[in-house]
Short mmCIF file of C-alpha atoms and ligand atoms in Angstrom, two decimals:
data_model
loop_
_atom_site.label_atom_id
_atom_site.label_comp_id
_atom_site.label_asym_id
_atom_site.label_seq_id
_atom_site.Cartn_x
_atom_site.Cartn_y
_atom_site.Cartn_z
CA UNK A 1 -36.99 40.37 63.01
CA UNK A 2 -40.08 39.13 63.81
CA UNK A 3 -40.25 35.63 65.09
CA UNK A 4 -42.06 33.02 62.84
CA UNK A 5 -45.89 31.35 63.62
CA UNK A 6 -45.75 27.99 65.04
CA UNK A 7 -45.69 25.09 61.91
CA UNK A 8 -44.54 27.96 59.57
CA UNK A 9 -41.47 25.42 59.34
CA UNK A 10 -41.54 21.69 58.71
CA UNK A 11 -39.36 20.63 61.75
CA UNK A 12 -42.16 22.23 63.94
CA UNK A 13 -44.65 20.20 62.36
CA UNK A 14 -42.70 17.17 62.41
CA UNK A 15 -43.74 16.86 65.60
CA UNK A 16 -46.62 16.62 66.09
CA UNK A 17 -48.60 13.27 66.01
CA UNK A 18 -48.81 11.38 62.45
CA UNK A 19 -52.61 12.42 61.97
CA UNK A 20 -52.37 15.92 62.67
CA UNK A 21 -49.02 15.53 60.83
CA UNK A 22 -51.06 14.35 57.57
CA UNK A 23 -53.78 17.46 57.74
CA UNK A 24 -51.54 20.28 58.03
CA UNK A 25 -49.09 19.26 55.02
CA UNK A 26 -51.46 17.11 52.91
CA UNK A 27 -55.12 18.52 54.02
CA UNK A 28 -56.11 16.99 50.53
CA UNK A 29 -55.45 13.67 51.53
CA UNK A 30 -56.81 13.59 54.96
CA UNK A 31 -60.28 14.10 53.08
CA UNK A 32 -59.60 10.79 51.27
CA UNK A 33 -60.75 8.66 53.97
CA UNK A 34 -64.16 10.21 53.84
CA UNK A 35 -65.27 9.65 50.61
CA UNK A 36 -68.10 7.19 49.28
CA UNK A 37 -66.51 3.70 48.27
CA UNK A 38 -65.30 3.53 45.18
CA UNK A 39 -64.29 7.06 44.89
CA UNK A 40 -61.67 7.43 41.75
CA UNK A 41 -58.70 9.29 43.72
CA UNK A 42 -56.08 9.99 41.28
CA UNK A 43 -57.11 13.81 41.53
CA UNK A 44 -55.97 13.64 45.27
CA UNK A 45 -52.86 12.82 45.29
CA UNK A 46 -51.13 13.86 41.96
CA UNK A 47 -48.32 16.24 43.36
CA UNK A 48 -47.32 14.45 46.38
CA UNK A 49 -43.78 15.02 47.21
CA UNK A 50 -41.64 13.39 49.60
CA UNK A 51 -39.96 15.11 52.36
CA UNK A 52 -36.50 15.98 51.56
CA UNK A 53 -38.38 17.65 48.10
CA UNK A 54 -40.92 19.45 50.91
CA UNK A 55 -37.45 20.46 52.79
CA UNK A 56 -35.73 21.42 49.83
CA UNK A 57 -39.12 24.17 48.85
CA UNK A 58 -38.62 25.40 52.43
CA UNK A 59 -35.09 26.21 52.14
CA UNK A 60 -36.21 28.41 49.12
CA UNK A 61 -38.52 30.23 51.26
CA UNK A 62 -36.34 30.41 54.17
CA UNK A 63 -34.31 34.50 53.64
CA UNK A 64 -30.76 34.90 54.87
CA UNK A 65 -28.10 37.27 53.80
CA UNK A 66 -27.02 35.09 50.96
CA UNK A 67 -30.49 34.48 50.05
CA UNK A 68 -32.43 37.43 50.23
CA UNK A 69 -36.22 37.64 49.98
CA UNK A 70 -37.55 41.16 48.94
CA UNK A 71 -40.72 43.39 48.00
CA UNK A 72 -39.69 44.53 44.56
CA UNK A 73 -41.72 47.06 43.52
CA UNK A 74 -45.58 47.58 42.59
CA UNK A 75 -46.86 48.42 39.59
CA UNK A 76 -50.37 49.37 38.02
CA UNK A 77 -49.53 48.70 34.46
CA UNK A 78 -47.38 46.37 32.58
CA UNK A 79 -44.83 48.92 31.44
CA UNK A 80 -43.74 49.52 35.23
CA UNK A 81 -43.11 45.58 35.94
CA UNK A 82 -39.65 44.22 36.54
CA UNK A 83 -38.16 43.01 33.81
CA UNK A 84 -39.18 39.33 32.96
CA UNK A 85 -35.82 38.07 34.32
CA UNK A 86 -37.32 35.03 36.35
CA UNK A 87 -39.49 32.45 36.39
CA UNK A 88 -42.78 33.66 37.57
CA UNK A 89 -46.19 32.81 39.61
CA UNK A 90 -49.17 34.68 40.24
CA UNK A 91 -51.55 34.85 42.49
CA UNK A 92 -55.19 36.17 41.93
CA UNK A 93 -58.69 35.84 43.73
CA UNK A 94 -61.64 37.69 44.99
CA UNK A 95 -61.11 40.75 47.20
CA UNK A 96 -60.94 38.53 51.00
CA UNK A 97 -60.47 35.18 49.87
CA UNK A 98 -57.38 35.35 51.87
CA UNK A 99 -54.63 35.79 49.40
CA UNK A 100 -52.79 38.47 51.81
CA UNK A 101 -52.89 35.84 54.73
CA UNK A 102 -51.77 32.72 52.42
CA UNK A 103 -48.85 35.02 50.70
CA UNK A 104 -47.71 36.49 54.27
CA UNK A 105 -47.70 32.09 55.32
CA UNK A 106 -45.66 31.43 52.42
CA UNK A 107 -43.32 33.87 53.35
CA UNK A 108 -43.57 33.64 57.36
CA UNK A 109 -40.16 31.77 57.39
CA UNK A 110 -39.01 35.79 55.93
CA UNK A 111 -40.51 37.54 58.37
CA UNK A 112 -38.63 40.63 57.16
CA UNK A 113 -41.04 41.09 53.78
CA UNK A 114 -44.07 43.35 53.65
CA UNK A 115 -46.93 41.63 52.31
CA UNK A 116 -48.84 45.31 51.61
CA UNK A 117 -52.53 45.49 51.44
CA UNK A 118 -54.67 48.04 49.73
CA UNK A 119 -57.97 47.76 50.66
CA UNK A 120 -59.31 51.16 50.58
CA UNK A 121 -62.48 51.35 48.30
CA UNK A 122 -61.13 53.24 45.49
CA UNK A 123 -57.97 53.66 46.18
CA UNK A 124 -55.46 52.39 42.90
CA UNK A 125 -54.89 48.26 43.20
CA UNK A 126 -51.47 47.34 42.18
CA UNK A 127 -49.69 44.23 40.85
CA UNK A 128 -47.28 44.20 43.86
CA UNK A 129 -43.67 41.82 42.78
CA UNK A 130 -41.87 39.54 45.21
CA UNK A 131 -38.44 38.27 44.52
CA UNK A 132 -37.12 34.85 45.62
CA UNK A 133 -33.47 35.37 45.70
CA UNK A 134 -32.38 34.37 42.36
CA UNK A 135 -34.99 31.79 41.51
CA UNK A 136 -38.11 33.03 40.90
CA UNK A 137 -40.47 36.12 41.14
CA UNK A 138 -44.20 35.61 43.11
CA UNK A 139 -47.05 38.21 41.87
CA UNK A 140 -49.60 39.75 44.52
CA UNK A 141 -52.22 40.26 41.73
CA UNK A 142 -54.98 43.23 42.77
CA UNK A 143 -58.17 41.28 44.40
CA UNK A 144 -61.66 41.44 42.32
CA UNK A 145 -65.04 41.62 43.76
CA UNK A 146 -68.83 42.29 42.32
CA UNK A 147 -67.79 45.57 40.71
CA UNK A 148 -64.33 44.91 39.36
CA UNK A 149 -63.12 47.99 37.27
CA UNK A 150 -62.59 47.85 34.20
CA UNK A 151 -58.94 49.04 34.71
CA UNK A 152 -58.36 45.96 36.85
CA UNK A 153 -59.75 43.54 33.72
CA UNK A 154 -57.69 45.46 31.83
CA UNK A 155 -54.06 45.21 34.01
CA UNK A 156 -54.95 41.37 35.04
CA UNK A 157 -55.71 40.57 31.09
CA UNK A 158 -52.75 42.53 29.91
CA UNK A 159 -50.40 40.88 32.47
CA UNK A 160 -51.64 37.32 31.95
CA UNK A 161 -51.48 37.98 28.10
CA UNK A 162 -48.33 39.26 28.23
CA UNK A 163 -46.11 38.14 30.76
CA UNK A 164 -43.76 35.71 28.69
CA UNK A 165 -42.34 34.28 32.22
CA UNK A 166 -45.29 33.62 33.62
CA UNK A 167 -45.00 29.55 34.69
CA UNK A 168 -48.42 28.77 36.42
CA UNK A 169 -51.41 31.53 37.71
CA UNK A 170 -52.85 30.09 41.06
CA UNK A 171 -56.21 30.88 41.70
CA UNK A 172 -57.79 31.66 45.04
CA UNK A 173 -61.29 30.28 45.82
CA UNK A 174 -62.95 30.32 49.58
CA UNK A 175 -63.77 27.05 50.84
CA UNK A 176 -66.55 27.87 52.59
CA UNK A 177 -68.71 29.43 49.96
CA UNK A 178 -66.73 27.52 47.27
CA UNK A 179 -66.90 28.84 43.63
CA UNK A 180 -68.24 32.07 42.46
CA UNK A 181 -69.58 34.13 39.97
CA UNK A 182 -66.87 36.53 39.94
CA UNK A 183 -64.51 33.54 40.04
CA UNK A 184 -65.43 32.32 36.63
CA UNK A 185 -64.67 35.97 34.89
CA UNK A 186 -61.28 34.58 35.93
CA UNK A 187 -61.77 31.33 35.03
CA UNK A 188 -62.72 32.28 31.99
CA UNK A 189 -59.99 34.43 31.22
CA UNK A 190 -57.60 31.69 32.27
CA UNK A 191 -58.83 29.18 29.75
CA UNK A 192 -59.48 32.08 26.92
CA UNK A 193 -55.90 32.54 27.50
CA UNK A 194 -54.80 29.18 27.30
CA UNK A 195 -53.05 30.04 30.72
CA UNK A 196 -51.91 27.41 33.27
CA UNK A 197 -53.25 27.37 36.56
CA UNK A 198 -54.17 25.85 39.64
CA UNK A 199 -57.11 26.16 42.49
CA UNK A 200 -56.55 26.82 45.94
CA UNK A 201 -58.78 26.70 48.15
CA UNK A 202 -58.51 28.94 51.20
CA UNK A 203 -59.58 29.40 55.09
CA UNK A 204 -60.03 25.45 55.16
CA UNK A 205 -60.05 26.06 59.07
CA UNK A 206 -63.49 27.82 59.00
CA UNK A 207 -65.27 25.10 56.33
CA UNK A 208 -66.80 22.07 57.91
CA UNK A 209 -65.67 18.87 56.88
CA UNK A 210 -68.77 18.30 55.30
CA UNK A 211 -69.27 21.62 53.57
CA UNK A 212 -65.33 20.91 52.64
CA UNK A 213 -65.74 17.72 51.13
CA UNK A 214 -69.11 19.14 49.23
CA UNK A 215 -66.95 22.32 47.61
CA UNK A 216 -64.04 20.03 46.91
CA UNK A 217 -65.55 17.10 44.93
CA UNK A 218 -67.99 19.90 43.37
CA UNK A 219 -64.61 22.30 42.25
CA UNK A 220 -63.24 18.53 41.07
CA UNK A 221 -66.15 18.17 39.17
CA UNK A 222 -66.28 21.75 37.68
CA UNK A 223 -62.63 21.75 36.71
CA UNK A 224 -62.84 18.16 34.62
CA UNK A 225 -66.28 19.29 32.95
CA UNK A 226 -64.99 22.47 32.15
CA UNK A 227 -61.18 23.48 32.09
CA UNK A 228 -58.06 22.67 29.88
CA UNK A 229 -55.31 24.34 31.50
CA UNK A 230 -56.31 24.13 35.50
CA UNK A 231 -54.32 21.59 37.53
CA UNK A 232 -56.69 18.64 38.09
CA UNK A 233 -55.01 18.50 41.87
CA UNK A 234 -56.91 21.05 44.56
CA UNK A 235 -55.34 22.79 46.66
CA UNK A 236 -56.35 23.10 50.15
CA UNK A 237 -54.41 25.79 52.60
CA UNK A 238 -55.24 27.27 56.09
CA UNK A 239 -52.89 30.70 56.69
CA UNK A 240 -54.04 30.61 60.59
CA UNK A 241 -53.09 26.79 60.66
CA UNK A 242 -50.54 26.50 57.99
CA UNK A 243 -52.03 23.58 56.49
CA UNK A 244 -51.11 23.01 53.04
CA UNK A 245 -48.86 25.79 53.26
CA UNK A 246 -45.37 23.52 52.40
CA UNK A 247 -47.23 21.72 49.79
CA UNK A 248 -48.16 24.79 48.55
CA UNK A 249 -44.31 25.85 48.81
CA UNK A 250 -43.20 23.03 47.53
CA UNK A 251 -45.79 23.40 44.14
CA UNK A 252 -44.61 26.46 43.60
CA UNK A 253 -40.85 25.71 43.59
CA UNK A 254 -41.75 22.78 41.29
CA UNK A 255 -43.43 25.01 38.34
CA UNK A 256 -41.03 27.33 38.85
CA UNK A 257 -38.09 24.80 37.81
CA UNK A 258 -36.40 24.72 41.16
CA UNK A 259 -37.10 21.50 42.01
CA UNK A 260 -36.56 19.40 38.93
CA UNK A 261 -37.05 15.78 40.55
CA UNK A 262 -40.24 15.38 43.22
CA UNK A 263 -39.72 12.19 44.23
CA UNK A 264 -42.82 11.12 45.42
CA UNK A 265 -43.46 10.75 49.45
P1 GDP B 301 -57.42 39.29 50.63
O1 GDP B 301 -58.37 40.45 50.45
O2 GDP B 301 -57.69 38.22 49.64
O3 GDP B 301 -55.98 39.68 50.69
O4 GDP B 301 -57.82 38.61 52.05
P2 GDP B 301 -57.09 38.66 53.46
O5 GDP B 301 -55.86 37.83 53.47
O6 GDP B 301 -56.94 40.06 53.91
O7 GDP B 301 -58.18 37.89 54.34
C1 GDP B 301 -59.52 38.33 54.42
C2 GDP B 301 -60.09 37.93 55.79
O8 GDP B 301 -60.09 36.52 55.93
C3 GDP B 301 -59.26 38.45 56.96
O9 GDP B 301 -60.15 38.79 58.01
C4 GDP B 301 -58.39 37.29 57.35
O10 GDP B 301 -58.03 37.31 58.70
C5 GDP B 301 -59.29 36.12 57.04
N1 GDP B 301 -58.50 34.93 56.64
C6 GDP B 301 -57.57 34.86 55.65
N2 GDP B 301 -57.06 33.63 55.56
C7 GDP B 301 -57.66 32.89 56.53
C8 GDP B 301 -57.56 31.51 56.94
O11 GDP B 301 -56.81 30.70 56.41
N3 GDP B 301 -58.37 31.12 57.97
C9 GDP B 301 -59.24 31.97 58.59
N4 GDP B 301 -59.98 31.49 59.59
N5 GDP B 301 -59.35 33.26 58.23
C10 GDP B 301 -58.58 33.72 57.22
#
């Protein structure tokens, strides 16, 4: 197989110096010490696991014959999806926010799984299904954009309507440009819902820290004023750097029941 990136594992990024350390696996965090005086910070650091939890998520996402990691199948409408067997998370955003990159990180420690992309205009976008071994399934949800078809509305509402294993939708937002319009058709189909679901926000490499800082406290801000069932945690994730890629990891194998006690770090 192919070999894996460099920090795509924690003992690689255990090395490195304490700072560095602190921005690839809680990029969140490092922010902290930039913010006015006086800043309420509770929304920074509500998932904060400890190592051996952080370890533990990794071994999930680590394949080996006993543990296999797998493309399932793809499907463009809800009667063609797996059976509802496992615990499930999805992953949605607009068409280049990055979700192919972040899903191929997650899974960089399985270099054998195909992380397909469909990206010609027009051509039929899928609901492609990962499965983690025996724990849980991940869901590469078709990417919408300024002219999102009605059939996509229509397989994204059915699946998040329907989908009775379903444990948390995450939600992809680009840091750079932070929220937009398009985002809040999901957004609002989220809350209509009554879906849970968490923010990520992607390509943290290419954002400034200032335009970072400006996108996170205003996402903060919209998701207090305006949602019930979105995470009040951000979360921030580089797929060229692999920061916030084991937190991520780790987040996932928590709402997915895998890792019942988080002991915090
Ligand atoms: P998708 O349409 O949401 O699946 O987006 P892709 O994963 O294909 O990414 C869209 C573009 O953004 C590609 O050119 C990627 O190389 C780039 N990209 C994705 N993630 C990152 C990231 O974390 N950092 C940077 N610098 N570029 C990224």
């Amino acid at each position: 197989g192919r070999a894996s990136p460099p920090l795509a594992a924690l003992s690689q990024v255990l090395r490195l110096e304490r700072s560095r350390r602190t921005g690839i696996v809680f990029p969140l965090q490092k922010l902290e010490r930039y913010l006015a005086p006086g800043t309420d910070t509770a929304r920074f650091r509500l998932f904060q696991p400890g190592l051996a939890a952080l370890q533990r998520a990794e071994a999930l996402f680590r394949s080996d014959r006993g543990h296999p990691i797998d493309y399932v199948s793809s499907a463009v409408r809800m009667d063609h999806a797996p059976p509802p067997a496992l615990p499930e998370v999805c992953f949605i955003g607009r068409s280049n926010v990055g979700k192919s990159s972040l899903i191929r990180a997650l899974f960089s420690l399985a270099p054998e799984v195909e992380v397909r992309v469909s990206k010609t205009p027009g051509h039929t976008k899928k609901m492609n299904f990962f499965k983690v071994g025996k724990y849980f399934t991940l869901v590469d949800m078709p990417g919408y954009g300024y002219r999102a078809p009605q059939d996509f509305v229509e397989m994204v509402e059915a699946y998040l309507q329907e989908r009775r294993n379903l444990k948390r939708t995450f939600l992809l937002v680009d840091s750079v440009v932070g929220l937009q319009k398009t985002d809040n058709i999901a957004v609002e189909m989220l809350e209509e819902f009554g879906i849970p679901y968490v923010m990520v926000l992607t390509k943290i490499d290419r954002a400034s820290r200032g335009v970072l800082l400006k996108n996170v406290l205003e996402i903060q801000e919209f998701v207090k004023e305006n949602t019930q069932g979105c995470f009040p945690q951000l979360f921030l994730v580089s797929s060229v750097e692999f920061s916030g890629v084991h937190l991520l990891r780790c987040f996932v194998a928590h709402v997915t029941g895998n890792l019942p006690t988080v002991e915090a770090s």
